[in-house]
PDB file of C-alpha atoms in Angstrom:
ATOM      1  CA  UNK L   1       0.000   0.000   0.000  1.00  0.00           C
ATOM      2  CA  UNK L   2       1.180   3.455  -0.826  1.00  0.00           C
ATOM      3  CA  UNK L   3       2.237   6.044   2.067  1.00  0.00           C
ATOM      4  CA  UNK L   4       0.163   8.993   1.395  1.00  0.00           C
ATOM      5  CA  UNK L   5       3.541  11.302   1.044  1.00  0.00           C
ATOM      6  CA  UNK L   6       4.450   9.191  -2.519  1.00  0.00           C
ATOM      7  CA  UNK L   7       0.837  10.365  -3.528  1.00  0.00           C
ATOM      8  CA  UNK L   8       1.379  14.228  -3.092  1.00  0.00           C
ATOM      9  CA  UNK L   9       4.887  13.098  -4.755  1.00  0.00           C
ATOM     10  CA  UNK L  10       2.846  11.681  -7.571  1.00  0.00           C
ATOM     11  CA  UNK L  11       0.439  14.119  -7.684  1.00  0.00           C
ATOM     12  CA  UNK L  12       3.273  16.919  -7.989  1.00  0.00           C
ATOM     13  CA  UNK L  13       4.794  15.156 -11.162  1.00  0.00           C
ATOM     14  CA  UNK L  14       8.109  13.444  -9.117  1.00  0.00           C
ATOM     15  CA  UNK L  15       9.072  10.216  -8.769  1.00  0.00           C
ATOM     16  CA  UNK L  16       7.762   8.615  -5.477  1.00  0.00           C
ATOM     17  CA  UNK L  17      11.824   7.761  -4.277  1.00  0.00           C
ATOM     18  CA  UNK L  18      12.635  11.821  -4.687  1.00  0.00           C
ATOM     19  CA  UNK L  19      11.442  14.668  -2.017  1.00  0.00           C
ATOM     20  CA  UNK L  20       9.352  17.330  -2.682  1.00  0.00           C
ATOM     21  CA  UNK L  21      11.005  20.789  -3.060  1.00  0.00           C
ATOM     22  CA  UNK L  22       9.698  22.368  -0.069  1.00  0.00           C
ATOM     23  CA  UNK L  23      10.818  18.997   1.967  1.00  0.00           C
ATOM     24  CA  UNK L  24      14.021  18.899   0.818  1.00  0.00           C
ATOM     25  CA  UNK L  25      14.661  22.832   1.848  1.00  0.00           C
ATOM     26  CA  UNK L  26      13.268  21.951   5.383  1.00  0.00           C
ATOM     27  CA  UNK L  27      15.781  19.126   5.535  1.00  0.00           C
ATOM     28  CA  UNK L  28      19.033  21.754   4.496  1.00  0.00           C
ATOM     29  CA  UNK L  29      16.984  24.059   6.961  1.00  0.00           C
ATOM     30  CA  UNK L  30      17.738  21.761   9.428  1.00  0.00           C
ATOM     31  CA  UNK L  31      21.139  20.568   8.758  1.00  0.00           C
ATOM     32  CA  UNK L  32      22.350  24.319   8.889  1.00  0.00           C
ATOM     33  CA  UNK L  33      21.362  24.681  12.544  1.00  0.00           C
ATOM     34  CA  UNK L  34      23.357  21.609  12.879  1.00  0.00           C
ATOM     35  CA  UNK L  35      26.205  23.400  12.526  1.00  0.00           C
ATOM     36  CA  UNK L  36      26.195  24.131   8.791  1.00  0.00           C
ATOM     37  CA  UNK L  37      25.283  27.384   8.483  1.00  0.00           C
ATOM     38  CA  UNK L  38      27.240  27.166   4.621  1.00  0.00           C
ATOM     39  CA  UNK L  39      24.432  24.840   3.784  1.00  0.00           C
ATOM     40  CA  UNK L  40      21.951  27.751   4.029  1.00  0.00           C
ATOM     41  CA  UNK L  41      24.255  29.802   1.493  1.00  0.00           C
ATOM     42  CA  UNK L  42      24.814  27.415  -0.720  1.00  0.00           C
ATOM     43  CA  UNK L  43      20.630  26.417  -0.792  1.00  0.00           C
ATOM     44  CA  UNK L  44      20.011  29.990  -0.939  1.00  0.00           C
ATOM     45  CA  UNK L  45      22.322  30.049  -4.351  1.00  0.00           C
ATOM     46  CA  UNK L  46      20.941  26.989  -5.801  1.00  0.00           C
ATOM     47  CA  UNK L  47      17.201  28.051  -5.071  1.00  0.00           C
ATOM     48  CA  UNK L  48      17.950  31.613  -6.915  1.00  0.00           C
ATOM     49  CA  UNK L  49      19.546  29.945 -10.137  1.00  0.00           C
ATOM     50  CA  UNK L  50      16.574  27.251 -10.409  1.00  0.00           C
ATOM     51  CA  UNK L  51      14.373  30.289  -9.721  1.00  0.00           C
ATOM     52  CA  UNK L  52      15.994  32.253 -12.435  1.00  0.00           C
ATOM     53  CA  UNK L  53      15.914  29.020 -15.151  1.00  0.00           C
ATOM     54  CA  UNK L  54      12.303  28.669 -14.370  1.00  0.00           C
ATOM     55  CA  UNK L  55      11.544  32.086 -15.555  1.00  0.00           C
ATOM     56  CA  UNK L  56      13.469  31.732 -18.166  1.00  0.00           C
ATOM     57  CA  UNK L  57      11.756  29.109 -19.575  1.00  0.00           C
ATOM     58  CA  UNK L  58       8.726  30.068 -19.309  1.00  0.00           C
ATOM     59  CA  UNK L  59       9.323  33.400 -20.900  1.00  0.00           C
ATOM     60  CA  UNK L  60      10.961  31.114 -23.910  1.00  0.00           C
ATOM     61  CA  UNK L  61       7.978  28.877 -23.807  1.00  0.00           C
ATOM     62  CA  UNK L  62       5.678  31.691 -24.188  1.00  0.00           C
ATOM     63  CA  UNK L  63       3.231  29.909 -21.860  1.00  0.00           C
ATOM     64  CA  UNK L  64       2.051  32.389 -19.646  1.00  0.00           C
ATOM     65  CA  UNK L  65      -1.492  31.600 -19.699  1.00  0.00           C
ATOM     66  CA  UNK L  66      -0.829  28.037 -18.267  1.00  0.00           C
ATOM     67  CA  UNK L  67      -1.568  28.347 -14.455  1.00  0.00           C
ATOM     68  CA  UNK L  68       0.114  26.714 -11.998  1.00  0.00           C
ATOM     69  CA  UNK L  69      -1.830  23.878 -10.044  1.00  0.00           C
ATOM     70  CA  UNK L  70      -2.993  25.095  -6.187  1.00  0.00           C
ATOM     71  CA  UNK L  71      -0.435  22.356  -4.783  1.00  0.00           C
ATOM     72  CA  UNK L  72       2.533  23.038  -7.188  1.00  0.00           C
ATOM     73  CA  UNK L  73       1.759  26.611  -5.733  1.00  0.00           C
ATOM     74  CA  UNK L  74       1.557  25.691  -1.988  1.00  0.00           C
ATOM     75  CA  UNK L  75       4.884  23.700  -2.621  1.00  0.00           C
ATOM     76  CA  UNK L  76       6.383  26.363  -3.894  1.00  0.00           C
ATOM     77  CA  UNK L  77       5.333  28.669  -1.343  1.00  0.00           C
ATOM     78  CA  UNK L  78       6.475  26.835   1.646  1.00  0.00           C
ATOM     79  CA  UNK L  79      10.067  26.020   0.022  1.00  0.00           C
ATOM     80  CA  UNK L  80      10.304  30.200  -0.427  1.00  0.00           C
ATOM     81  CA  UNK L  81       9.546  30.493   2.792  1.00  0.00           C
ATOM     82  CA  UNK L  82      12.520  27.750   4.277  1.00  0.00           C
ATOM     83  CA  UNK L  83      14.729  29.275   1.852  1.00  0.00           C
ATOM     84  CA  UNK L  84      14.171  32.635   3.505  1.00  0.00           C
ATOM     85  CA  UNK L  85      14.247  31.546   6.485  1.00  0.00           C
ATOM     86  CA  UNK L  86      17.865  29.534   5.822  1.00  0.00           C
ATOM     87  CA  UNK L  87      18.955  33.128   4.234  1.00  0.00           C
ATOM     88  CA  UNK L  88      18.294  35.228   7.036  1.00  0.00           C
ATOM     89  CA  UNK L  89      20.017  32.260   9.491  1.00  0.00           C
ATOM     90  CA  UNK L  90      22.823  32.881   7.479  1.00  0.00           C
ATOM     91  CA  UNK L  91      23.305  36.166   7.796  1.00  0.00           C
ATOM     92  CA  UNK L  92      22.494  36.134  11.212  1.00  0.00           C
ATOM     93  CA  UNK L  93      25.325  32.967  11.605  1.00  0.00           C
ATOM     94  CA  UNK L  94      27.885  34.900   9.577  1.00  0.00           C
ATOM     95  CA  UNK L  95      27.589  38.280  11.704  1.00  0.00           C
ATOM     96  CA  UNK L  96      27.665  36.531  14.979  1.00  0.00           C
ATOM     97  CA  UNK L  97      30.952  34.427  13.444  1.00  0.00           C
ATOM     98  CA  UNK L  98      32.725  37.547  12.253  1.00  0.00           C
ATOM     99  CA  UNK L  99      31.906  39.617  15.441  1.00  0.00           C
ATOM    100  CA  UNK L 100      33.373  36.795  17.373  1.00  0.00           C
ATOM    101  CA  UNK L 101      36.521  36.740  15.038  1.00  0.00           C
ATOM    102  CA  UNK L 102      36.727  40.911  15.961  1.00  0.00           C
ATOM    103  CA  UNK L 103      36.361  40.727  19.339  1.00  0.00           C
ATOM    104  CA  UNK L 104      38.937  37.755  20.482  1.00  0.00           C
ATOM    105  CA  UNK L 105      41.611  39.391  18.218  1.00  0.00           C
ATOM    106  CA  UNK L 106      41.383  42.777  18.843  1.00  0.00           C
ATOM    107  CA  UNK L 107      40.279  42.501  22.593  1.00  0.00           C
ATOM    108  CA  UNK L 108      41.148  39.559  24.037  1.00  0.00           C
ATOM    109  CA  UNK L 109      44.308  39.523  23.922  1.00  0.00           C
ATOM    110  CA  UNK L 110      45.485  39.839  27.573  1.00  0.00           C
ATOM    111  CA  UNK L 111      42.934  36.804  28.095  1.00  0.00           C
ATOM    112  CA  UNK L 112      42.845  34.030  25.979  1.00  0.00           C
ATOM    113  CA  UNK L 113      46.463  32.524  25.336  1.00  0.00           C
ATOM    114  CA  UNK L 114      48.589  33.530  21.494  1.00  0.00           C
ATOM    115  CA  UNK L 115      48.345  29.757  20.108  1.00  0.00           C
ATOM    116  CA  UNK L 116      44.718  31.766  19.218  1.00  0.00           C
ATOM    117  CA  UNK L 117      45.674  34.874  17.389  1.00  0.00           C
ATOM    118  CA  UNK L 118      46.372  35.325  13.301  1.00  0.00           C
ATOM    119  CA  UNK L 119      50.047  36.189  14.457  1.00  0.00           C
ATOM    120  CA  UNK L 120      50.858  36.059  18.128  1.00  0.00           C
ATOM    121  CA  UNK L 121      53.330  38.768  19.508  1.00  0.00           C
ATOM    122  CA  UNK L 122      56.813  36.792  19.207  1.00  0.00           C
ATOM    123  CA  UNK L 123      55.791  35.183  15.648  1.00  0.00           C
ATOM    124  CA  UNK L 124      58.455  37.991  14.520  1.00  0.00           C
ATOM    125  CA  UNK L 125      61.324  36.609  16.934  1.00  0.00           C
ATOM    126  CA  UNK L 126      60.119  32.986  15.817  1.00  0.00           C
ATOM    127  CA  UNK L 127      60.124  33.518  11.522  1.00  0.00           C
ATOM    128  CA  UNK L 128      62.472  36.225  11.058  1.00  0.00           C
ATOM    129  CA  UNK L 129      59.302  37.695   9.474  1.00  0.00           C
TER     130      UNK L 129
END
């Protein structure tokens, strides 16, 4: 007996082994808050150039009277909004990470030992540098 997820596969035009696209942006979602946050970026990317080819082809296809089906439209509704949501994670992430990079090397320095800095204070005595 089928699961009722490979019939909303079906009924979306994929192939019941494949996610759907709003499932599989939930997943990388996910896996960025598991330490990933480059996972966001790179989704972020890959959803902008598919969006982009879509267009494309439509405009080439000259088929803008065809409507799109109310669950092709849901689906792609809730994979905008995880790929937003992934986006604005990864800005977040990447502020946060660069902050953190400012403050330990410009004032931490007294605190946390120089095996943690770009270039410690006696990396000139040590290279010749």
């Amino acid at each position: 007996m089928s699961s009722p997820e490979a019939g909303s596969n079906a009924a979306s035009g994929e192939e019941a082994g494949e996610l759907r696209r709003d499932e599989l942006s939930r997943r990388m979602f996910i896996g960025g808050l598991f330490g990933l946050p480059w996972l966001w970026i790179v989704h972020t990317f890959f959803w902008h150039g598919q969006q982009r080819a879509a267009d494309q082809a439509l405009l080439d296809s000259n088929e803008d009277a065809r409507q799109p089906q109310q669950e092709e439209e849901l689906i792609n509704m809730k994979q905008r909004e995880w790929v937003r949501r992934g986006r604005n994670a990864a800005v977040v992430a990447m502020t946060l990470w660069c902050g953190w990079i400012v403050v330990v090397q410009l004032f931490l320095k007294d605190i946390l030992p120089n095996a943690l800095y770009v270039r410690s204070e006696d990396y000139a005595e040590r290279t010749g540098w």
